[in-house]
PDB file of C-alpha atoms in Angstrom:
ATOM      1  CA  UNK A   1      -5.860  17.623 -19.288  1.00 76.00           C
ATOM      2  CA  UNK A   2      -6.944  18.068 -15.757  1.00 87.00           C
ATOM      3  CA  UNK A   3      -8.851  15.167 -15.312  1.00 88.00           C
ATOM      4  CA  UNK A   4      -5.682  13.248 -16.828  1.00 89.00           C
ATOM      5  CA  UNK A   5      -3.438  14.727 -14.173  1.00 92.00           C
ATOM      6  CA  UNK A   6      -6.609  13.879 -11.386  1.00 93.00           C
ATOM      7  CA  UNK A   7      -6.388  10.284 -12.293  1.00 94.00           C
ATOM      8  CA  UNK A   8      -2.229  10.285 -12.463  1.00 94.00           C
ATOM      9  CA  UNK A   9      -2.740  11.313  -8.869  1.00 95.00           C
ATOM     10  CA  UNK A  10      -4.859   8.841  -7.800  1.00 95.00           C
ATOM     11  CA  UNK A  11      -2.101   6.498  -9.385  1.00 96.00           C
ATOM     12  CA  UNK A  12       0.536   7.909  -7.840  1.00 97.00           C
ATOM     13  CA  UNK A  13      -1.415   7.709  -4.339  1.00 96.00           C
ATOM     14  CA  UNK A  14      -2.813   4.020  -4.901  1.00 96.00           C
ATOM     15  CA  UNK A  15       1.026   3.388  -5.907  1.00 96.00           C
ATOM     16  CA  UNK A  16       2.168   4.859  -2.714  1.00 97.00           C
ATOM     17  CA  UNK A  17       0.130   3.007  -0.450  1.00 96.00           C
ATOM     18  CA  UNK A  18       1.336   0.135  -2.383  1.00 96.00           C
ATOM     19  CA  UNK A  19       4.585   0.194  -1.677  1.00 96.00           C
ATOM     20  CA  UNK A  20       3.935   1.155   1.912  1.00 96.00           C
ATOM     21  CA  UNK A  21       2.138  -2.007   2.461  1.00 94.00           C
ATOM     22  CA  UNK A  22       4.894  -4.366   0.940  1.00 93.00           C
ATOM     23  CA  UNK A  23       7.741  -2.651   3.018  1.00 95.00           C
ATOM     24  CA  UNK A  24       5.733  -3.867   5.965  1.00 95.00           C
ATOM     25  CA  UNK A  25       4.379  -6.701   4.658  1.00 94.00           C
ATOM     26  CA  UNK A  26       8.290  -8.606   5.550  1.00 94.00           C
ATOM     27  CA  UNK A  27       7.806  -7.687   9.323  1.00 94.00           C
ATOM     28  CA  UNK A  28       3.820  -8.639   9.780  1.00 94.00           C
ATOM     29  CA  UNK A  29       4.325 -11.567   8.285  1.00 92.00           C
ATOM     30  CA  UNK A  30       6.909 -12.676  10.964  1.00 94.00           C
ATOM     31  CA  UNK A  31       5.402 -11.500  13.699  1.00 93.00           C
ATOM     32  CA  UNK A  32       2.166 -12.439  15.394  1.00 94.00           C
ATOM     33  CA  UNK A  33      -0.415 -10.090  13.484  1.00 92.00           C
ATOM     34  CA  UNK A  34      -3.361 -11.653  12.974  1.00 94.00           C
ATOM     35  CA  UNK A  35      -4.442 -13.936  10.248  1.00 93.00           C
ATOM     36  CA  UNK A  36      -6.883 -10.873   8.405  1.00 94.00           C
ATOM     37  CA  UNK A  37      -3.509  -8.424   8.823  1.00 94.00           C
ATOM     38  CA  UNK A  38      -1.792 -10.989   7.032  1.00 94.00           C
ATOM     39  CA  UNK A  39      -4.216 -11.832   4.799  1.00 94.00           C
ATOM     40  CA  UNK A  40      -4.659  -8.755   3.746  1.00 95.00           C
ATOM     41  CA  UNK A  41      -1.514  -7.573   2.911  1.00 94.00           C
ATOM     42  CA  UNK A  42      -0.590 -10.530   0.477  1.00 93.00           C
ATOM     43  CA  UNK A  43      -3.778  -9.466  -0.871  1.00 93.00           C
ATOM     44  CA  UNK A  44      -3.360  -5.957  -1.437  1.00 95.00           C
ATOM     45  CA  UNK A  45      -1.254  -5.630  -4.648  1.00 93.00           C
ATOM     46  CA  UNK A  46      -4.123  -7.233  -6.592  1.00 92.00           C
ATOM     47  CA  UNK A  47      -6.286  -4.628  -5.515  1.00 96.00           C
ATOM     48  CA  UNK A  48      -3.491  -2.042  -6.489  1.00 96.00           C
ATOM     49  CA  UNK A  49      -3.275  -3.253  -9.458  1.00 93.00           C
ATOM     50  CA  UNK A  50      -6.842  -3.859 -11.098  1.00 95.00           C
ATOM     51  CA  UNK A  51      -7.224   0.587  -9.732  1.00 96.00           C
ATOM     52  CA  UNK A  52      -4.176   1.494 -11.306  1.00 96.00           C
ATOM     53  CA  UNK A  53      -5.013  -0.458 -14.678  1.00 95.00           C
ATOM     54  CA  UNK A  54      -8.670   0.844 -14.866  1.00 97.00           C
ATOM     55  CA  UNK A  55      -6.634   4.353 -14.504  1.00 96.00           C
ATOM     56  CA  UNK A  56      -3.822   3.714 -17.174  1.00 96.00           C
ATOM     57  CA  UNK A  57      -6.166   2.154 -19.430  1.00 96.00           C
ATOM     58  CA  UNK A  58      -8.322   5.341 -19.290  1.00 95.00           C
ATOM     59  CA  UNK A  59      -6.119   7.576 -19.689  1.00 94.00           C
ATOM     60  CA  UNK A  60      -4.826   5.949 -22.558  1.00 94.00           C
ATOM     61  CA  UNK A  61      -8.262   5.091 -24.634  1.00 93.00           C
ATOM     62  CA  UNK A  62      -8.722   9.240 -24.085  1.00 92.00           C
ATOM     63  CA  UNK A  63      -5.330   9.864 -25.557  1.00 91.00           C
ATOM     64  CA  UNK A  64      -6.238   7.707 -28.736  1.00 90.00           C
ATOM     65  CA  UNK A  65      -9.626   9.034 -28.634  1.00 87.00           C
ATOM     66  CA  UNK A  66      -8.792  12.616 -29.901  1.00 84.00           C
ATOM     67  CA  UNK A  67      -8.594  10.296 -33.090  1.00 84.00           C
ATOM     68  CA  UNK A  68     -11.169   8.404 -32.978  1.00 83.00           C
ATOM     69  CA  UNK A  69     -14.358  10.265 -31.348  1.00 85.00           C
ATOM     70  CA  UNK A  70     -15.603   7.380 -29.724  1.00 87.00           C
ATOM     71  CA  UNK A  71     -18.352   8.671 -27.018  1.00 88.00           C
ATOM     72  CA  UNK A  72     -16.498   8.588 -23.987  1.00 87.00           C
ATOM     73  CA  UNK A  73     -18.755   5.928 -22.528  1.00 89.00           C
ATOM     74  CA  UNK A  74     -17.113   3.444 -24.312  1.00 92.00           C
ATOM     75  CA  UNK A  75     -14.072   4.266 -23.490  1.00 93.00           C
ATOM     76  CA  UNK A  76     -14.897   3.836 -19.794  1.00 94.00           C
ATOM     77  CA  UNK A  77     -15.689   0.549 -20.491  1.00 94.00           C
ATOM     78  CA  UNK A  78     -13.304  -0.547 -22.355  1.00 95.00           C
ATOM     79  CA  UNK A  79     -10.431   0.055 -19.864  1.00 95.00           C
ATOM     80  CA  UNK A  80     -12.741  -1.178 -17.130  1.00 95.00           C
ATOM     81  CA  UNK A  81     -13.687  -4.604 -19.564  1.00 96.00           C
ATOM     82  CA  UNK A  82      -9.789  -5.105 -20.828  1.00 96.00           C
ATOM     83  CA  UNK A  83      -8.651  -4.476 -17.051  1.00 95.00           C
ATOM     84  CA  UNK A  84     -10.720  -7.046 -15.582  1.00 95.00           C
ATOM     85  CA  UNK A  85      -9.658  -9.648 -18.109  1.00 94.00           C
ATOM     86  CA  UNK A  86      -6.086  -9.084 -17.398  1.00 92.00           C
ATOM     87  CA  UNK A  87      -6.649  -8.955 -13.539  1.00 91.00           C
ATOM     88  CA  UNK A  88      -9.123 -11.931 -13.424  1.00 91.00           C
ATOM     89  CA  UNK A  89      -7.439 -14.124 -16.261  1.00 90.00           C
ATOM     90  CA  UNK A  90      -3.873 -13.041 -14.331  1.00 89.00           C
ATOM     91  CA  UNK A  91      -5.190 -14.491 -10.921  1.00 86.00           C
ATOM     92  CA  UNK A  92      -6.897 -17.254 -12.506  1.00 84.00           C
ATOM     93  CA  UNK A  93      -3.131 -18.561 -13.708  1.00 79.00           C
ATOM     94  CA  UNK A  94      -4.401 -18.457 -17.122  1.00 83.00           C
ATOM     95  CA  UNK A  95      -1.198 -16.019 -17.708  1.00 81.00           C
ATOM     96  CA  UNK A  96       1.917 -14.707 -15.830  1.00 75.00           C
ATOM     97  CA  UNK A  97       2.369 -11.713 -17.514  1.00 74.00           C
ATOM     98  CA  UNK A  98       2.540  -9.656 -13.828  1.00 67.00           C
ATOM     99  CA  UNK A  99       5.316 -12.415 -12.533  1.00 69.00           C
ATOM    100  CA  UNK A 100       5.064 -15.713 -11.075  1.00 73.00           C
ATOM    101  CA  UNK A 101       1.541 -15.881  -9.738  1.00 75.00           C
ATOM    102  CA  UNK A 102      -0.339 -18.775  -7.342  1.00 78.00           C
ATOM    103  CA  UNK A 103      -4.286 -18.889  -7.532  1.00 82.00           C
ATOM    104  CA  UNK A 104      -4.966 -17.881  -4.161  1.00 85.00           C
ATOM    105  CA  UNK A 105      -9.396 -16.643  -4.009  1.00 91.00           C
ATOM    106  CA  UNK A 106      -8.673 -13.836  -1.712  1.00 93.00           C
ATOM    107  CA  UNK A 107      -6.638 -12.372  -4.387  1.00 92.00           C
ATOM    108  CA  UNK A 108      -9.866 -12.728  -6.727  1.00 93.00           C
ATOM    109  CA  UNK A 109     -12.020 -11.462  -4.310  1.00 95.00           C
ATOM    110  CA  UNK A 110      -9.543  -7.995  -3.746  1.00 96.00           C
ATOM    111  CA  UNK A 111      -9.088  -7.508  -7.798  1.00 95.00           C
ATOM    112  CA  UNK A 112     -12.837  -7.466  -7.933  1.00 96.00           C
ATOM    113  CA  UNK A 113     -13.006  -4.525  -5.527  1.00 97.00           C
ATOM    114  CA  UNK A 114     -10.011  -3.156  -7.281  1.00 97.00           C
ATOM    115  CA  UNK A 115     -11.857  -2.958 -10.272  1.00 97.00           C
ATOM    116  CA  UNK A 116     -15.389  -1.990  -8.723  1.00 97.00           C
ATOM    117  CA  UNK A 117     -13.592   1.046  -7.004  1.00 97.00           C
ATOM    118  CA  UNK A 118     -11.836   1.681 -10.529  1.00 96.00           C
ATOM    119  CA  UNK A 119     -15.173   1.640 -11.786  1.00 96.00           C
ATOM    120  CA  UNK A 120     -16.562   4.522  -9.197  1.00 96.00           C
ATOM    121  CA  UNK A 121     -13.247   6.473  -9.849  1.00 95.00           C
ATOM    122  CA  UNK A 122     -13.839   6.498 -13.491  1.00 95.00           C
ATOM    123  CA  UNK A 123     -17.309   7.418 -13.187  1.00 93.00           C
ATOM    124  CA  UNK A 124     -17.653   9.443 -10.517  1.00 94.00           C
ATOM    125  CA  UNK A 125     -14.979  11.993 -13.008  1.00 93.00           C
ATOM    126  CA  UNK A 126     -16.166  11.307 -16.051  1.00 93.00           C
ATOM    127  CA  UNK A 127     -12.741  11.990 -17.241  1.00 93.00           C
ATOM    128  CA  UNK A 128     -11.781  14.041 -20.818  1.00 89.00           C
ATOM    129  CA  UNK A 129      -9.329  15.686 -22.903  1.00 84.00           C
ATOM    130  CA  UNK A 130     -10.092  18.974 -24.168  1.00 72.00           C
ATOM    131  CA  UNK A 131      -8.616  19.136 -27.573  1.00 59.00           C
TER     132      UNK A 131
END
């Protein structure tokens, strides 16, 4: 359970930073930050979001794992596979599940580094669940 509670953290951190950047992001936009400030903080959520799905995704195939005894490979890529579909697909206005979304390419190009840092996360801990 510790690497559960490892990644929860890194959640709860990547969802504090978050919400740090979009209670400034009001006040940089209206004032005379430049354009990659900007930029970058209309940006940011999508890169928030493809981490903290990698995360939740994990954590959740190695709950339903204690079932299933799946080599925790597969797992791993699973959540990393099903998270970039719904990131990618999400920016790509192919869905609005996450809210009223506009194509916008810097968006794509911070979800992929979302996921690619998910992606070190997860396999940099090689997360389990002792059962």
């Amino acid at each position: 359970m510790e690497d559960v509670r490892k990644m929860a953290r890194w959640q709860l951190l990547t969802i504090v930073v978050f919400a740090l950047a979009k209670a400034i992001r009001p006040n940089v936009l209206e004032s005379q930050a430049p354009a990659f400030v900007k930029l970058f903080l209309l940006s940011f959520p999508n890169f928030c979001e493809a981490i903290v799905g990698i995360l939740t995704l994990t954590m959740l195939g190695l709950y339903a794992n204690r079932r299933l005894k799946w080599p925790h490979s597969s797992i791993y890529i699973a959540a990393v596979v099903l998270a970039a579909i719904y990131v990618i697909t999400q920016e790509c206005k192919i869905h609005n599940l996450g809210g009223n979304n506009i194509y916008d390419p810097n968006d794509v190009i911070f979800s992929i580094a979302g996921l690619c840092l998910g992606i070190v996360l997860i396999y940099r801990m090689k997360p389990t669940i002792n059962q």
